[in-house]
Short mmCIF file of C-alpha atoms in Angstrom, two decimals:
data_model
loop_
_atom_site.label_atom_id
_atom_site.label_comp_id
_atom_site.label_asym_id
_atom_site.label_seq_id
_atom_site.Cartn_x
_atom_site.Cartn_y
_atom_site.Cartn_z
CA MET A 1 -7.86 -2.80 -35.22
CA THR A 2 -8.20 -3.47 -31.48
CA THR A 3 -5.04 -3.83 -29.41
CA TYR A 4 -4.93 -4.51 -25.67
CA ILE A 5 -2.33 -3.34 -23.20
CA TYR A 6 -2.35 -4.84 -19.72
CA PHE A 7 -0.54 -2.53 -17.32
CA VAL A 8 0.78 -4.56 -14.38
CA ARG A 9 1.89 -2.26 -11.59
CA HIS A 10 4.67 -3.93 -9.62
CA GLY A 11 4.17 -5.67 -6.29
CA ILE A 12 5.44 -4.51 -2.92
CA ALA A 13 9.17 -3.77 -2.79
CA PRO A 14 11.24 -1.81 -0.26
CA PHE A 15 12.30 1.66 -1.36
CA SER A 16 15.64 3.31 -0.87
CA HIS A 17 17.30 6.07 -2.86
CA GLU A 18 20.45 3.96 -3.23
CA LEU A 19 18.54 0.96 -4.61
CA GLU A 20 16.47 3.18 -6.94
CA ARG A 21 19.64 4.60 -8.50
CA ALA A 22 20.80 1.00 -9.13
CA GLY A 23 17.66 -0.35 -10.84
CA GLY A 24 15.28 -0.46 -7.91
CA ALA A 25 14.64 -2.99 -5.19
CA SER A 26 13.55 -6.57 -5.65
CA LEU A 27 10.08 -7.67 -4.55
CA SER A 28 9.34 -8.48 -0.93
CA GLU A 29 8.00 -11.94 -0.05
CA GLN A 30 4.45 -10.53 -0.34
CA GLY A 31 5.38 -9.01 -3.70
CA LYS A 32 6.63 -12.39 -4.95
CA ALA A 33 3.42 -14.12 -3.81
CA ASP A 34 1.34 -11.44 -5.54
CA ALA A 35 3.39 -11.88 -8.76
CA ILE A 36 2.24 -15.51 -8.83
CA ARG A 37 -1.37 -14.29 -8.51
CA VAL A 38 -0.75 -11.89 -11.42
CA ALA A 39 0.36 -14.87 -13.53
CA GLU A 40 -2.75 -16.83 -12.52
CA LEU A 41 -5.00 -13.90 -13.44
CA LEU A 42 -3.41 -13.24 -16.82
CA GLY A 43 -2.39 -16.77 -17.77
CA ASN A 44 -5.51 -17.37 -19.88
CA GLU A 45 -5.66 -13.95 -21.55
CA ASN A 46 -3.75 -15.14 -24.67
CA ILE A 47 -0.95 -12.64 -24.16
CA ASP A 48 1.22 -12.14 -27.25
CA VAL A 49 4.12 -10.14 -25.87
CA LEU A 50 5.60 -9.25 -22.48
CA VAL A 51 7.29 -5.91 -21.91
CA SER A 52 8.64 -4.32 -18.74
CA SER A 53 10.39 -1.38 -17.23
CA SER A 54 14.01 -2.36 -16.64
CA TYR A 55 13.59 -1.87 -12.87
CA HIS A 56 13.80 -5.12 -10.89
CA ARG A 57 10.41 -4.88 -9.15
CA ALA A 58 8.53 -4.40 -12.44
CA LYS A 59 10.32 -7.28 -14.20
CA GLU A 60 9.92 -9.58 -11.20
CA THR A 61 6.17 -8.91 -11.05
CA VAL A 62 5.69 -10.24 -14.61
CA THR A 63 8.36 -12.98 -14.44
CA PRO A 64 5.99 -15.75 -13.20
CA LEU A 65 3.70 -14.91 -16.14
CA ALA A 66 6.65 -15.05 -18.56
CA GLU A 67 7.62 -18.45 -17.14
CA LEU A 68 4.04 -19.72 -17.41
CA LEU A 69 3.74 -18.55 -21.03
CA LYS A 70 7.35 -19.48 -21.88
CA GLN A 71 7.98 -15.99 -23.23
CA GLU A 72 10.83 -13.53 -22.97
CA ILE A 73 10.35 -10.13 -21.31
CA ILE A 74 11.36 -7.20 -23.52
CA GLN A 75 12.83 -4.47 -21.31
CA TYR A 76 12.71 -0.73 -21.88
CA ASP A 77 14.67 1.78 -19.81
CA GLU A 78 12.23 4.42 -21.10
CA LEU A 79 9.47 2.81 -19.01
CA ILE A 80 11.21 3.14 -15.62
CA GLU A 81 9.47 4.99 -12.83
CA ARG A 82 9.49 8.78 -12.94
CA PRO A 83 11.59 10.40 -10.21
CA ILE A 84 9.45 13.34 -9.09
CA ALA A 85 12.39 14.55 -6.99
CA SER A 86 16.08 13.88 -6.49
CA LEU A 87 17.20 10.32 -5.86
CA ASN A 88 20.23 11.68 -4.02
CA TYR A 89 18.50 12.62 -0.77
CA PRO A 90 15.20 11.84 1.01
CA ILE A 91 12.13 14.10 0.69
CA PRO A 92 9.50 14.18 3.47
CA GLU A 93 6.50 12.08 2.36
CA GLU A 94 3.99 14.91 2.66
CA GLN A 95 6.15 17.15 0.46
CA PHE A 96 6.68 14.26 -1.97
CA LEU A 97 2.91 13.66 -2.31
CA LEU A 98 2.26 17.39 -2.83
CA GLY A 99 4.89 17.35 -5.56
CA ILE A 100 3.24 14.39 -7.30
CA GLU A 101 -0.17 16.05 -7.07
CA LYS A 102 1.12 19.32 -8.54
CA SER A 103 2.94 17.46 -11.33
CA PHE A 104 -0.37 16.15 -12.66
CA THR A 105 -1.98 19.61 -12.82
CA ASP A 106 1.18 21.36 -14.08
CA ILE A 107 2.91 18.88 -16.39
CA ASP A 108 6.08 21.02 -16.41
CA PHE A 109 6.49 20.92 -12.61
CA CYS A 110 8.98 18.78 -10.76
CA MET A 111 10.90 19.04 -7.55
CA PRO A 112 14.69 19.69 -7.63
CA GLU A 113 16.52 17.07 -9.72
CA GLY A 114 13.22 15.38 -10.61
CA GLU A 115 11.45 14.70 -13.89
CA THR A 116 8.32 16.50 -15.07
CA THR A 117 5.23 14.71 -16.33
CA ARG A 118 5.99 16.12 -19.79
CA GLN A 119 9.57 14.78 -19.73
CA ALA A 120 8.34 11.36 -18.59
CA GLN A 121 5.77 11.30 -21.40
CA GLU A 122 8.42 12.30 -23.93
CA ARG A 123 10.51 9.23 -23.06
CA ALA A 124 7.70 6.70 -22.48
CA ILE A 125 5.03 7.54 -25.07
CA PRO A 126 7.20 6.74 -28.13
CA VAL A 127 7.66 3.22 -26.71
CA ILE A 128 3.90 2.82 -26.16
CA LEU A 129 3.12 4.07 -29.68
CA LYS A 130 5.75 1.72 -31.13
CA LEU A 131 4.24 -1.22 -29.24
CA LEU A 132 0.74 -0.29 -30.47
CA SER A 133 2.12 -0.20 -34.03
CA ASP A 134 4.39 -3.27 -33.90
CA TYR A 135 1.82 -5.43 -32.12
CA ALA A 136 -1.41 -4.05 -33.59
CA GLY A 137 -4.29 -6.42 -32.91
CA LYS A 138 -2.32 -8.22 -30.18
CA LYS A 139 -2.34 -8.38 -26.39
CA ILE A 140 0.63 -6.76 -24.63
CA VAL A 141 1.52 -6.98 -20.94
CA ILE A 142 3.66 -4.15 -19.56
CA GLY A 143 5.33 -4.48 -16.15
CA THR A 144 5.18 -0.93 -14.85
CA HIS A 145 5.06 1.54 -11.97
CA GLY A 146 2.23 3.62 -10.55
CA ASN A 147 3.45 7.06 -11.52
CA ILE A 148 4.65 6.34 -15.07
CA MET A 149 1.52 4.25 -15.71
CA THR A 150 -0.67 7.20 -14.68
CA ILE A 151 1.44 9.58 -16.79
CA ILE A 152 0.97 7.34 -19.84
CA LEU A 153 -2.79 7.09 -19.20
CA LYS A 154 -2.93 10.89 -18.85
CA TYR A 155 -1.40 11.25 -22.32
CA PHE A 156 -4.29 9.29 -23.83
CA ASP A 157 -7.01 10.63 -21.47
CA SER A 158 -6.44 13.87 -19.54
CA SER A 159 -8.82 12.81 -16.75
CA TYR A 160 -6.09 10.53 -15.30
CA GLY A 161 -3.98 12.09 -12.58
CA PHE A 162 -3.20 12.21 -8.89
CA GLU A 163 -6.52 10.79 -7.64
CA PHE A 164 -6.21 7.78 -9.93
CA TRP A 165 -2.57 7.23 -8.95
CA LYS A 166 -3.42 7.48 -5.24
CA GLN A 167 -6.04 4.71 -5.41
CA THR A 168 -3.85 2.18 -7.24
CA SER A 169 -2.45 -0.78 -5.34
CA LYS A 170 0.75 -2.82 -5.42
CA PRO A 171 0.35 -4.85 -7.52
CA ASP A 172 -2.46 -3.68 -9.77
CA ILE A 173 -3.66 -4.62 -13.26
CA TYR A 174 -5.44 -2.44 -15.81
CA LYS A 175 -6.64 -3.69 -19.19
CA LEU A 176 -6.57 -0.92 -21.80
CA GLU A 177 -8.42 -1.29 -25.09
CA PHE A 178 -7.06 0.70 -28.02
CA GLU A 179 -8.67 1.18 -31.40
CA ASP A 180 -5.59 1.90 -33.51
CA LYS A 181 -3.85 4.40 -31.18
CA LYS A 182 -6.94 5.79 -29.47
CA LEU A 183 -7.69 4.63 -25.93
CA ARG A 184 -11.26 3.28 -25.85
CA SER A 185 -11.57 1.79 -22.37
CA VAL A 186 -9.73 0.97 -19.15
CA GLU A 187 -10.80 -1.88 -16.89
CA ARG A 188 -9.26 -2.76 -13.54
CA LEU A 189 -8.63 -6.52 -13.31
CA TRP A 190 -6.84 -6.75 -9.93
CA ARG A 191 -9.17 -7.37 -6.98
#
């Protein structure tokens, strides 16, 4: 049975450690405009269910689609973005990027107070497998984040990692085709 998951990476939102600890920032004006484009792109895809990370920016990116389809958004804390390092103090960007890169080649690596790729998979993959089971043969939209999306893709196909993550945009949309619980294809829909 073929099931489709549409990963919708959130639009542009300001980042701060304080906001991230409290559920993340809301979308910027550009992010809100892009969320409307997301709804226009996916509005005719016959989506059956809408799911999202509980972080504000992910929910807000799929909210115009939920309003268009008159559907509720099911939220999962397990799908929040992976903190590669502590959310209690800033990390220089270069060091942060090196940490992300290493975390995709060594799935047990993280920076102090961060979460490894393995740990992120252990919390997120059960949700994805449950969705694939509960909504088999359906079309599922998931409001998500770049890092956790890549981590989930890596679980199903080990070729996904840092280079994929680095080329994604905010927002971004990927249509995944599953045959039962096996990933068959990934197509980028955002242009």
